[in-house]
Coordinates of C-alpha atoms and ligand atoms in Angstrom, one line a residue:
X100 CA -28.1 -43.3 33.2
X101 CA -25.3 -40.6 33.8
X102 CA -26.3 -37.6 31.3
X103 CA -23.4 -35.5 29.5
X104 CA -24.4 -32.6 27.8
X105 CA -21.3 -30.9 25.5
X106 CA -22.3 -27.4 24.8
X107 CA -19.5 -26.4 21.7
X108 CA -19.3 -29.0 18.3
X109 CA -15.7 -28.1 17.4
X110 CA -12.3 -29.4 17.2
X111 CA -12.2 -30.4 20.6
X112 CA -16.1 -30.6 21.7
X113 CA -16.7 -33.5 19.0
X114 CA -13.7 -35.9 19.1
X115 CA -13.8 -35.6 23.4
X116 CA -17.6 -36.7 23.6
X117 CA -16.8 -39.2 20.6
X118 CA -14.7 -40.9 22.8
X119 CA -16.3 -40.7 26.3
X120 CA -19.4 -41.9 24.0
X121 CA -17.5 -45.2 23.1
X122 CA -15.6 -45.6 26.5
X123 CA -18.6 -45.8 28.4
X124 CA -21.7 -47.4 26.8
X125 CA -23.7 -46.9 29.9
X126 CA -23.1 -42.7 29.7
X127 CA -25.3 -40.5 26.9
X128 CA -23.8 -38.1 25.1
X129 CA -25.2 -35.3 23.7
X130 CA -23.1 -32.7 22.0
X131 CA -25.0 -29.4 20.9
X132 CA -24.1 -26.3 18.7
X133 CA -26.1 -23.3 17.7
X134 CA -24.5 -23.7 14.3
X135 CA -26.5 -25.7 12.2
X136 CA -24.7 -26.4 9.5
X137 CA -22.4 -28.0 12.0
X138 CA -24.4 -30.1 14.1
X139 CA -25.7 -31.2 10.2
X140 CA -22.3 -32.5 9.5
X141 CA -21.8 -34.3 12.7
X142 CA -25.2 -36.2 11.7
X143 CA -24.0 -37.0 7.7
X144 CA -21.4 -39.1 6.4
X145 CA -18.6 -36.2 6.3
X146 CA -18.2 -34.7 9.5
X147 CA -17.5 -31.0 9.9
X148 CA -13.7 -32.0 10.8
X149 CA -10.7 -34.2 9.7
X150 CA -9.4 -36.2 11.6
X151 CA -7.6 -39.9 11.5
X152 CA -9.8 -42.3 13.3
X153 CA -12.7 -39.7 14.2
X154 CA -14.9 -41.1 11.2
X155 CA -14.4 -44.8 13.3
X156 CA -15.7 -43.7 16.5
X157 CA -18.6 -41.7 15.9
X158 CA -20.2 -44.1 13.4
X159 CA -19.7 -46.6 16.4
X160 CA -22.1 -45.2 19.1
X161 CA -24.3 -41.9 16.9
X162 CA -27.3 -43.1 17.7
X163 CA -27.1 -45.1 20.2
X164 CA -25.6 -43.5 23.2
X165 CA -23.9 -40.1 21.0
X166 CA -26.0 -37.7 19.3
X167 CA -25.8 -34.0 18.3
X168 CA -28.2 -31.5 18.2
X169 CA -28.9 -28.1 17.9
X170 CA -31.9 -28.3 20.7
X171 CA -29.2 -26.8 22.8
X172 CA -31.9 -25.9 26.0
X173 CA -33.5 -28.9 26.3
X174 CA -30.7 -31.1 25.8
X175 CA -28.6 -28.4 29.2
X176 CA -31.8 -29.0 31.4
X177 CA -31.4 -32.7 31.4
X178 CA -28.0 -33.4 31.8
X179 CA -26.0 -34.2 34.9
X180 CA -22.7 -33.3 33.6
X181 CA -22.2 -30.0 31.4
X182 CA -19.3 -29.5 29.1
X183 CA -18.5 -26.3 28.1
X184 CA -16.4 -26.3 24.9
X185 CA -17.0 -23.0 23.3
X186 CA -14.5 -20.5 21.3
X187 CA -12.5 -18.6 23.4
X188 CA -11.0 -16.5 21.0
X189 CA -8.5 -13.2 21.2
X190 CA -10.5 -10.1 21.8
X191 CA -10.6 -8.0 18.8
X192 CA -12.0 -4.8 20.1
X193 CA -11.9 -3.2 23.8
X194 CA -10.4 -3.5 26.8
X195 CA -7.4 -6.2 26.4
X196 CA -8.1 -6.0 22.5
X197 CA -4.9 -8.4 20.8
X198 CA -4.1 -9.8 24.0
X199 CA -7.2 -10.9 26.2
X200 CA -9.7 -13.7 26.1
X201 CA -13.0 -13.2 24.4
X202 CA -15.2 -14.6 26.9
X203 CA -18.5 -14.0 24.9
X204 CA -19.4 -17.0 24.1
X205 CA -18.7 -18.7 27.1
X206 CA -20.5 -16.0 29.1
X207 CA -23.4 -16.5 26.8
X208 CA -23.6 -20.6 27.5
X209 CA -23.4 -19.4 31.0
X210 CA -26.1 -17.5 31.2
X211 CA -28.0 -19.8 29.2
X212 CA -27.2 -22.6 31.5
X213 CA -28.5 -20.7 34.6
X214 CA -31.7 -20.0 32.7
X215 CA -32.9 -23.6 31.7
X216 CA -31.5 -26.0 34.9
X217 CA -34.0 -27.2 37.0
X218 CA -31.8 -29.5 38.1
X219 CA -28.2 -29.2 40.1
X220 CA -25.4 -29.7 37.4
X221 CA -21.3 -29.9 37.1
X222 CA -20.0 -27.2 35.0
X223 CA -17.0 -28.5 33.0
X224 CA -14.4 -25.9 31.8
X225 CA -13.5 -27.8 28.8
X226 CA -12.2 -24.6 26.8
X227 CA -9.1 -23.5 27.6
X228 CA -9.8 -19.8 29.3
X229 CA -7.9 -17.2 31.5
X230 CA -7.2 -18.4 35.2
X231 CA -10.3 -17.8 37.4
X232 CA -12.8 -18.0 35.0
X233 CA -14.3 -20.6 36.8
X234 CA -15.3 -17.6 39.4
X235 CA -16.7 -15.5 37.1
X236 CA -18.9 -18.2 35.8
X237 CA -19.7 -19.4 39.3
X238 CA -21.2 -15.7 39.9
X239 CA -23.1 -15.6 36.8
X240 CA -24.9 -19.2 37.6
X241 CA -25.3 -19.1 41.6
X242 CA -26.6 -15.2 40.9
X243 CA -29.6 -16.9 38.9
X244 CA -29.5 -20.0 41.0
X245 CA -33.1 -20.4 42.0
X246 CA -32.0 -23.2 44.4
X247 CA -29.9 -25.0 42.1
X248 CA -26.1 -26.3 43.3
X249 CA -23.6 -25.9 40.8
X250 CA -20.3 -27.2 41.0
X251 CA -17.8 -25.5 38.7
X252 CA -14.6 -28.1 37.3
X253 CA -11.7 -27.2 34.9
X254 CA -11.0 -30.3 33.2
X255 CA -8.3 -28.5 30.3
X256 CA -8.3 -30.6 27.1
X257 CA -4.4 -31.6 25.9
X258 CA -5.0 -33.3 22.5
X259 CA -2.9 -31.9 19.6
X260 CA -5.2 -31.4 16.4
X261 CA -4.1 -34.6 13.6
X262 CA -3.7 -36.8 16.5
X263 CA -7.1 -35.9 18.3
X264 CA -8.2 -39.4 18.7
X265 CA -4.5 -41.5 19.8
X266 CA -4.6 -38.9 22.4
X267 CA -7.9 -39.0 23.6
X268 CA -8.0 -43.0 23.8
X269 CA -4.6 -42.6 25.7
X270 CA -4.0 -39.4 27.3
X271 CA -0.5 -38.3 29.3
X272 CA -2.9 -37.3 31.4
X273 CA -6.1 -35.9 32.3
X274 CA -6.3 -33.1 34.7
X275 CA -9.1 -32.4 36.9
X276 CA -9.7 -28.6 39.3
X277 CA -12.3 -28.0 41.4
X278 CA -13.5 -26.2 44.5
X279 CA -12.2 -27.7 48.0
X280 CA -14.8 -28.3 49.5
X281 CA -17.1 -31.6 50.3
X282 CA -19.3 -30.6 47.3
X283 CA -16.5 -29.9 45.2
X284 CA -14.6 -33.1 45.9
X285 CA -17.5 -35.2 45.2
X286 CA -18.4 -33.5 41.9
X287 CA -14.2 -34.1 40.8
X288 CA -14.8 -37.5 41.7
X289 CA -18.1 -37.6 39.3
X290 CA -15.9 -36.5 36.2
X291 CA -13.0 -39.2 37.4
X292 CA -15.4 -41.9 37.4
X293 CA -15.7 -40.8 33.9
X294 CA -12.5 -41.0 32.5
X295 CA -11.7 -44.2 35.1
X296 CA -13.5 -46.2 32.2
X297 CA -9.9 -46.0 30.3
X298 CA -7.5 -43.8 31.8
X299 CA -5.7 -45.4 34.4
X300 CA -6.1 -43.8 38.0
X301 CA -2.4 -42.7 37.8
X302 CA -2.8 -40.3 34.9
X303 CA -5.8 -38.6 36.3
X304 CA -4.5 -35.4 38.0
X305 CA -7.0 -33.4 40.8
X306 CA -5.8 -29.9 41.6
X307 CA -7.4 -26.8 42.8
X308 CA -9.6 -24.8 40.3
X309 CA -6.6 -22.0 39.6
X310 CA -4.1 -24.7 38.8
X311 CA -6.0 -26.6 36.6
X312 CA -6.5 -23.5 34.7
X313 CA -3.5 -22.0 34.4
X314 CA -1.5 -25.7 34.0
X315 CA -3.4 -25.3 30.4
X316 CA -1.8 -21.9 29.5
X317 CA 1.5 -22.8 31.1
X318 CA 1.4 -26.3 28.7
X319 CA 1.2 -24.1 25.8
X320 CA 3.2 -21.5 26.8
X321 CA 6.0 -24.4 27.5
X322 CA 5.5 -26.1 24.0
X323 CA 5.7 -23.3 21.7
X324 CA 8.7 -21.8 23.6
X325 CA 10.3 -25.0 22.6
X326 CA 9.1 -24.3 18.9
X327 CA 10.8 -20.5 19.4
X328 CA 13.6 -21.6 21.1
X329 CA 14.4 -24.5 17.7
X330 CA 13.5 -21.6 15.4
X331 CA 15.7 -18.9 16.8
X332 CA 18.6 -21.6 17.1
X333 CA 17.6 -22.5 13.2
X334 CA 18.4 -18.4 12.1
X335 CA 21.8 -19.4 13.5
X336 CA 22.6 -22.7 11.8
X337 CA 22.1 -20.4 8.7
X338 CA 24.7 -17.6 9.8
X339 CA 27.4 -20.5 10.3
X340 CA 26.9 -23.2 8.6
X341 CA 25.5 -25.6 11.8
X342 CA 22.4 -28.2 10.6
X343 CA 19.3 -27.8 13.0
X344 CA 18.0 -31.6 12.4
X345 CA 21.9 -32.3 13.7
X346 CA 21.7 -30.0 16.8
X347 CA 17.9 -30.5 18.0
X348 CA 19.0 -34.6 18.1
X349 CA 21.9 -33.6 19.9
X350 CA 20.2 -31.5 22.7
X351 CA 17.3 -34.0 22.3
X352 CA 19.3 -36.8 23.6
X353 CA 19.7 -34.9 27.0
X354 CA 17.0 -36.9 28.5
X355 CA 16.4 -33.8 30.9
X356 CA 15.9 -31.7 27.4
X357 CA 14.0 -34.9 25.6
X358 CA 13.8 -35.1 21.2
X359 CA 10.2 -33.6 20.9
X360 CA 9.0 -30.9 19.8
X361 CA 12.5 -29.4 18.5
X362 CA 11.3 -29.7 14.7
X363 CA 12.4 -26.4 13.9
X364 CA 9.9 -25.3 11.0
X365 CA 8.5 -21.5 9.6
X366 CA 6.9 -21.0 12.6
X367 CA 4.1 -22.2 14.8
X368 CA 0.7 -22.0 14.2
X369 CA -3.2 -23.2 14.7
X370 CA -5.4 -21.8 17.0
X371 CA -3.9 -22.3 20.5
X372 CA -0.3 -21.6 20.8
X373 CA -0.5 -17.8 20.1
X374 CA -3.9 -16.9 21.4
X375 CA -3.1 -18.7 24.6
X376 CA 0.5 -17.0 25.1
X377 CA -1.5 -13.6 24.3
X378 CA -4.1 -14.6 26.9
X379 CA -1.0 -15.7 29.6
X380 CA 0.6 -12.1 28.8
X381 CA -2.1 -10.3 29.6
X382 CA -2.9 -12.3 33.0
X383 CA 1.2 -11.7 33.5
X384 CA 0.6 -7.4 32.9
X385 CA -3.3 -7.4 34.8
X386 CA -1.1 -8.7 38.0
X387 CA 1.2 -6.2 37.7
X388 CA 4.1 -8.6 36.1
X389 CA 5.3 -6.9 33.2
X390 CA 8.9 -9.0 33.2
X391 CA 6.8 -12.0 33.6
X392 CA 4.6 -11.1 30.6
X393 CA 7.3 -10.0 28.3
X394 CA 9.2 -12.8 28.9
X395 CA 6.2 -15.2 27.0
X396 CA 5.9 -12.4 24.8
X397 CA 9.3 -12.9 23.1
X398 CA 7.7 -16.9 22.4
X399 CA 5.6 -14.6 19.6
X400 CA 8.0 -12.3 18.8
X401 CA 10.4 -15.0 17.6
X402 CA 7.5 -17.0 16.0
X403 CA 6.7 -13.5 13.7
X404 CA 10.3 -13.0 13.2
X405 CA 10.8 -17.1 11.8
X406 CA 7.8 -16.0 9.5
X407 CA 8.8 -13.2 7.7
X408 CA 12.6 -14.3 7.8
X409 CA 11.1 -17.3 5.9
X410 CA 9.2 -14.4 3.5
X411 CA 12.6 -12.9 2.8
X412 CA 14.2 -16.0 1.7
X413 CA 12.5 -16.1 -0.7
X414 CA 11.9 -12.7 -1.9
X415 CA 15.4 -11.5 -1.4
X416 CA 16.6 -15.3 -3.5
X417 CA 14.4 -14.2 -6.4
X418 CA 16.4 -11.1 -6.7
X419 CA 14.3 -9.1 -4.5
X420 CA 10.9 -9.3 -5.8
X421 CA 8.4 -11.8 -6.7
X422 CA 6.1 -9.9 -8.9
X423 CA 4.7 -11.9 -11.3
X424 CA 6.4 -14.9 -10.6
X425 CA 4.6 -18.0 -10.1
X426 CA 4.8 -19.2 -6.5
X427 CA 3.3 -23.0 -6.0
X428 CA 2.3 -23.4 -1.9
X429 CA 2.0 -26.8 -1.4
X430 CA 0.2 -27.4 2.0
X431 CA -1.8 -24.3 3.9
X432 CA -3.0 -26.0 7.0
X433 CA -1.3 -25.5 10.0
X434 CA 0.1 -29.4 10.5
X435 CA -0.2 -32.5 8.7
X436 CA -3.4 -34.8 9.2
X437 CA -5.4 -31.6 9.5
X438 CA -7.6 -29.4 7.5
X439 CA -7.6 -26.3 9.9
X440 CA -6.2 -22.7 8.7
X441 CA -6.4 -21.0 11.7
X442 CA -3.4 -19.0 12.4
X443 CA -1.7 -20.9 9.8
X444 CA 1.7 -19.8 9.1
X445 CA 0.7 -20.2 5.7
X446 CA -1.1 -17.3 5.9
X447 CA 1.2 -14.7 6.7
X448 CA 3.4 -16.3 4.4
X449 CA 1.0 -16.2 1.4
X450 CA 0.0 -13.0 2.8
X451 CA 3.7 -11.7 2.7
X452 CA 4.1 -12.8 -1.3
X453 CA 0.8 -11.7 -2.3
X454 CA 1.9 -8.0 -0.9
X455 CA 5.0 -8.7 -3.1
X456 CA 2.7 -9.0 -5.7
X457 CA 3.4 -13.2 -6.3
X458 CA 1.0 -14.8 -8.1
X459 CA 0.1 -17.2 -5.7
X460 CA -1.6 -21.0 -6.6
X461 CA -2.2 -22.8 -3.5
X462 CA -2.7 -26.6 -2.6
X463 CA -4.2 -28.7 0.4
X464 CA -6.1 -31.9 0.0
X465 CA -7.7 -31.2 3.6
X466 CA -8.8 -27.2 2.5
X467 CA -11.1 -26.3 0.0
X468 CA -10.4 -23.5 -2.0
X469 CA -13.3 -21.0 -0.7
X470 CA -11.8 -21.8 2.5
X471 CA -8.1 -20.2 1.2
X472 CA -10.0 -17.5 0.4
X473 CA -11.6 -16.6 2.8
X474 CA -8.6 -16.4 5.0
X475 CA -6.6 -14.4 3.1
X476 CA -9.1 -11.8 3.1
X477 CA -9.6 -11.8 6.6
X478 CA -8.3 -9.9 9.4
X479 CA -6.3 -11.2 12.1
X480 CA -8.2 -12.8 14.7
X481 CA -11.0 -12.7 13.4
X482 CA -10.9 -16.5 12.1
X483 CA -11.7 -18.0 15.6
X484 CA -15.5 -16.7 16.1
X485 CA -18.2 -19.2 14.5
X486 CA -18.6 -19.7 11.2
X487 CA -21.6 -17.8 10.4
X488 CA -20.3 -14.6 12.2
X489 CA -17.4 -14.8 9.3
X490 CA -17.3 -13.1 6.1
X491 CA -18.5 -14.9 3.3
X492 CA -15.6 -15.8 0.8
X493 CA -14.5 -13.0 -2.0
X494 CA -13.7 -13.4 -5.2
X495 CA -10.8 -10.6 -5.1
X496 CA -7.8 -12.5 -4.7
X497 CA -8.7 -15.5 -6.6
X498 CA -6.5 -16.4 -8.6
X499 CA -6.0 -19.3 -11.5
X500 CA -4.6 -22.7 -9.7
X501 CA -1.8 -24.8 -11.2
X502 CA -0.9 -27.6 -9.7
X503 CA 1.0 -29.4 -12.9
X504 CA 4.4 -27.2 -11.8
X505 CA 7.6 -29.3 -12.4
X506 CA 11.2 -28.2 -13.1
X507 CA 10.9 -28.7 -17.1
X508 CA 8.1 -26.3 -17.3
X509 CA 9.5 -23.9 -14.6
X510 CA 11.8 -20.8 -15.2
X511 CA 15.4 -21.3 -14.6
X512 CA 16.5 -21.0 -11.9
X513 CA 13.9 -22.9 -10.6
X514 CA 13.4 -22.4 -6.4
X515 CA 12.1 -24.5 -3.6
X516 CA 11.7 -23.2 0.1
X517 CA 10.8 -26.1 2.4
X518 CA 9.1 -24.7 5.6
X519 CA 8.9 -27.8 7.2
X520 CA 11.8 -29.7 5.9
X521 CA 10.5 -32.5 5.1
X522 CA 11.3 -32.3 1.0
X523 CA 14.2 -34.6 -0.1
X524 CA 16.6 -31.8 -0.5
X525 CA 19.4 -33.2 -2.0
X526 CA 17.8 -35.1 -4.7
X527 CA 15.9 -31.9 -5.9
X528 CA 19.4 -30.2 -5.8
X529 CA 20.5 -33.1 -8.6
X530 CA 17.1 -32.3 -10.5
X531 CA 19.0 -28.4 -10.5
X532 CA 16.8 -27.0 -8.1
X533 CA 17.9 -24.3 -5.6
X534 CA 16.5 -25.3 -2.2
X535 CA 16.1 -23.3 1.2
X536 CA 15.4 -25.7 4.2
X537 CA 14.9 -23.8 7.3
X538 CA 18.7 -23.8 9.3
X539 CA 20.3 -26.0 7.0
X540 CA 23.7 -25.0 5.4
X541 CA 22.6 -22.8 2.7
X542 CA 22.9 -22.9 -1.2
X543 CA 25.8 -20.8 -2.9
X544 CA 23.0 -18.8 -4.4
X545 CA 21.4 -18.3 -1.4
X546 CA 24.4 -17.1 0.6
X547 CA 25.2 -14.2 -2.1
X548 CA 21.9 -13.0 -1.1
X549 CA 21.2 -12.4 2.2
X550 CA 17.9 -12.2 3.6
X551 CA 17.4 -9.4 6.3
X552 CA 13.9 -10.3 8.6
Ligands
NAD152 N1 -8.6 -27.0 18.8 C1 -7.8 -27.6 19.6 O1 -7.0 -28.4 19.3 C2 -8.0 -27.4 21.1 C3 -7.3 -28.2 22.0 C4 -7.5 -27.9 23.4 C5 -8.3 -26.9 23.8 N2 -8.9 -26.1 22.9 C6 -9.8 -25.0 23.4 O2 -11.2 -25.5 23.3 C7 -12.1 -24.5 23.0 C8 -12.9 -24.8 21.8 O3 -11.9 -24.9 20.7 P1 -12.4 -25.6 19.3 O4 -11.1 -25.6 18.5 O5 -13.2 -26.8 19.5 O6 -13.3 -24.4 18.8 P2 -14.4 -24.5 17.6 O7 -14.6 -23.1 17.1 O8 -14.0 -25.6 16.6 O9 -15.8 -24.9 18.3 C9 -16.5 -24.1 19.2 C10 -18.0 -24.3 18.8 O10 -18.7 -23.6 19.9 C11 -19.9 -23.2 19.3 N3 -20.5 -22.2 20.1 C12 -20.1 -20.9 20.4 N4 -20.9 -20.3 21.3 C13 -21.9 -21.2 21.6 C14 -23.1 -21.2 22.4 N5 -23.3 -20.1 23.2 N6 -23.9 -22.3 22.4 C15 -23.6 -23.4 21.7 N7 -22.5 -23.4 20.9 C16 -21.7 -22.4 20.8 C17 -19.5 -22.6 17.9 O11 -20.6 -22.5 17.0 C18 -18.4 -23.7 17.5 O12 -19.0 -24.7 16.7 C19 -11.2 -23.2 22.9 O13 -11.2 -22.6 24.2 C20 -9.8 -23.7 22.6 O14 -8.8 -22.9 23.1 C21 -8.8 -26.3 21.6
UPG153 O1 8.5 -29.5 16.8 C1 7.5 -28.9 16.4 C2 6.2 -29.2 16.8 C3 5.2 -28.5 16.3 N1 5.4 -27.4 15.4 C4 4.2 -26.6 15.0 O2 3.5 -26.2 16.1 C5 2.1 -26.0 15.7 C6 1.2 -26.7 16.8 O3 1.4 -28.1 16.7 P1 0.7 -29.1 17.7 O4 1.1 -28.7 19.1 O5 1.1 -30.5 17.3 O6 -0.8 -29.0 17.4 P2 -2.1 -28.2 18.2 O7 -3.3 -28.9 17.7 O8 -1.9 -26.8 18.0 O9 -1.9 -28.7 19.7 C7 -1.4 -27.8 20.7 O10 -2.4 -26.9 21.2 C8 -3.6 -27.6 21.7 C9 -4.6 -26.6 22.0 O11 -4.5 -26.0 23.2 C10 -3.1 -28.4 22.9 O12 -4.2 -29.1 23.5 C11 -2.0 -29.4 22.5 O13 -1.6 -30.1 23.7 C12 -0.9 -28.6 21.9 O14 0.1 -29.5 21.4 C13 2.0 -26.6 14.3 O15 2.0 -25.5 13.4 C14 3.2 -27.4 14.1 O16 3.6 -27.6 12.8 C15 6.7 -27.1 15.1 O17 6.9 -26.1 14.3 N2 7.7 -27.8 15.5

């Protein structure tokens, strides 16, 4: 029997090994953490993540061919295939600090890996990391080798968080690097037998290590420029009077432009847009391309801009300040069918209002309260390091929730700002609300008060 080990428990650690757990009864699965708290959750009836059909998959096969643990040596030394699906977060401090890839954590499974194998093993790149990792992490295990062969694959994960599972069961595609040579061919074909239980042959992709590492960066970097490119267009409907839903299905019906991902909204956010652009600019400027790097750059700076723009709105609507007032915030993850915060736009908007001096009460069936709090305390970046490395919640921005808020009980005028534009705008205009949807004509009110980002 083929043994996977998944070093990682996360977003993208759990539902992948979930899946290649139920695809192929005949494989075991083991995923391991050294969060315990985690790898708890993965064994209980709520799992440590939301997600539609996750709940389905793993209570078909935990137990019998999927199990976590938090053994996390024994568990390396026996496997065949290795996952790594660690955090690979934006360095905080140091060299490349805002920018660069913090590659602690992988570093750390690497060495760990090269301490317990007796065996010869495929290293999987599973998180997303900055091209030619796969070297570095090559060195750190052949250095410690004792006799052992490793072969080294980047297998880049695609799924978008909400939608984990419908991806994973039928992915666009699934993209395989490794090294070219006889070793390295045979170890690619390993993982392809693998996915070959249910992706068809056609949608699995073999390319050299370096492509399969930076196709990951370059599918992010491509997605959310889409996302800047709707947003900056949105700032414009507003100046003249265009409709964004009206010119994103117009462009969207040039099938060489396509209709996805033109939802212009208050900005992009969860963990792998932004930290994966940062991660691409900094390859761009350590290769001496600064145009290169400033070029994706503007993909952020346009993301910031929709974010505060949207902070304006409604600051400069409520005649310039929102102290005091009541602000409802209905949703604080960063998508539907989610209950992750990190980079949330959310934040920096809550963030913005509270610094106004807003009293803010906040709502998200998928997000507990303690979670709120603790990332509006926190600074940025520092979200995507494990759990127990975070700061426990405060108490210092609490603030009394109220989630009863309708127009009779509001003060006139009463306001709604739809970041997502997904609120029925008209009919809350007939209630005798004043609504703000992102580059939609605007409200007489909000036209006599211009919002400068
Ligand atoms: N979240 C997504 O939708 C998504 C999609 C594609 C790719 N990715 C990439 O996948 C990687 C993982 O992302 P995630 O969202 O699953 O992160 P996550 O924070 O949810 O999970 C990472 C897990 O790794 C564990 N960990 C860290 N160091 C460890 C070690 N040395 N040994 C054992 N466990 C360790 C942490 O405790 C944590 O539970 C990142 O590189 C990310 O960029 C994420
Ligand atoms: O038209 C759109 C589409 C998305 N968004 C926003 O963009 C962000 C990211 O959304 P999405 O890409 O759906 O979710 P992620 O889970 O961040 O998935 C992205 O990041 C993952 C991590 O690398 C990749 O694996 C996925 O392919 C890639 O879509 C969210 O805030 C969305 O609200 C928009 O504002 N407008």
């Amino acid at each position: 029997m083929v043994k996977i080990c998944c070093i990682g428990a996360g977003y993208v650690g759990g539902p992948t090994m979930a899946v290649i757990a139920v695809k192929c009864p005949a494989i075991e699965v083991v995923v391991v953490d050294i969060s315990k708290p985690r790898i708890d959750a993965w064994n209980s009836d709520k799992l440590p993540i939301y997600e539609p059909g996750l709940d389905e998959v793993v209570k078909a096969c935990r137990g019998r061919n999927l199990f976590f643990s938090t053994d996390v040596e024994k568990h390396v030394a026996e496997a065949d295939i290795i996952f790594v699906s660690v955090n690979t977060p934006t360095k905080t401090r140091g060299l490349g600090a805002g920018k660069a890839a913090d590659l602690t954590y992988w570093e750390s499974a690497a060495r760990m890996i090269a301490d317990v194998s007796k065996s010869d093993k495929i290293v999987v790149e599973k998180s997303t990391v900055p091209v030619k990792t796969a070297e570095a992490i090559e060195k750190i295990l052949t250095h410690n080798s004792k006799g052992i062969n490793y072969q080294i694959l980047s297998n880049p994960e695609f799924l978008a968080e909400g939608t984990a599972i419908e991806d994973l069961f039928k992915p666009d595609r699934v993209l395989i690097g490794g090294r070219e040579t006889p070793e390295g061919r045979k170890a690619v074909q390993a993982l392809k037998e693998v996915y070959a239980h249910w992706v068809p042959e056609e949608n699995i992709i073999t390319t050299n290590l370096w492509s399969a590492e930076l196709s990951k960066l370059a599918a992010n970097a491509f997605l959310a420029q889409r996302i800047s490119s709707v947003n900056a267009m949105s700032a414009l409907c507003e100046a003249t009077g265009a409709n964004v839903s009206e010119v994103s299905y117009a462009i969207g019906k040039d099938s060489r432009i396509g209709p996805k991902f033109l939802n212009a909204s208050v900005g992009f956010g969860g963990s792998c847009f932004q930290k994966d652009i940062l991660n691409l600019v900094y390859i761009c400027e350590c290769n001496g391309l600064p145009e290169v790097a400033n070029y994706w750059k503007q993909v952020i700076k346009i993301n910031d801009y929709q974010k505060s723009r949207f902070v304006n709105r409604v600051v400069s609507s409520m005649f310039n300040t929102v102290s005091g007032k009541k602000v409802a915030i209905l949703g604080f993850a960063f998508k539907k069918d989610t209950g992750d915060t990190r980079e949330t736009p959310a934040i920096d908007v809550c963030k913005g209002l509270l610094g106004d001096k807003a009293h803010v009460s906040i709502y998200d069936p998928e997000v507990t309260e303690d979670q709120i709090q603790r990332d509006l305390a926190m600074n940025k970046f520092d979200w995507d390091h494990p759990m127990h490395l975070q700061p426990t919640s405060p108490s210092a921005i609490k603030q009394e929730l109220d989630y009863q808020k309708i127009f009779d009980n509001m003060q006139k005028p009463a306001f709604v700002f739809d970041g997502r534009n997904v609120v029925d705008a008209e009919k809350l205009r007939e209630i005798g609300f004043i609504v703000y949807s992102i580059g939609k004509p605007l409200d007489g009110w909000l036209k006599d008060m211009p919002a400068i980002a």
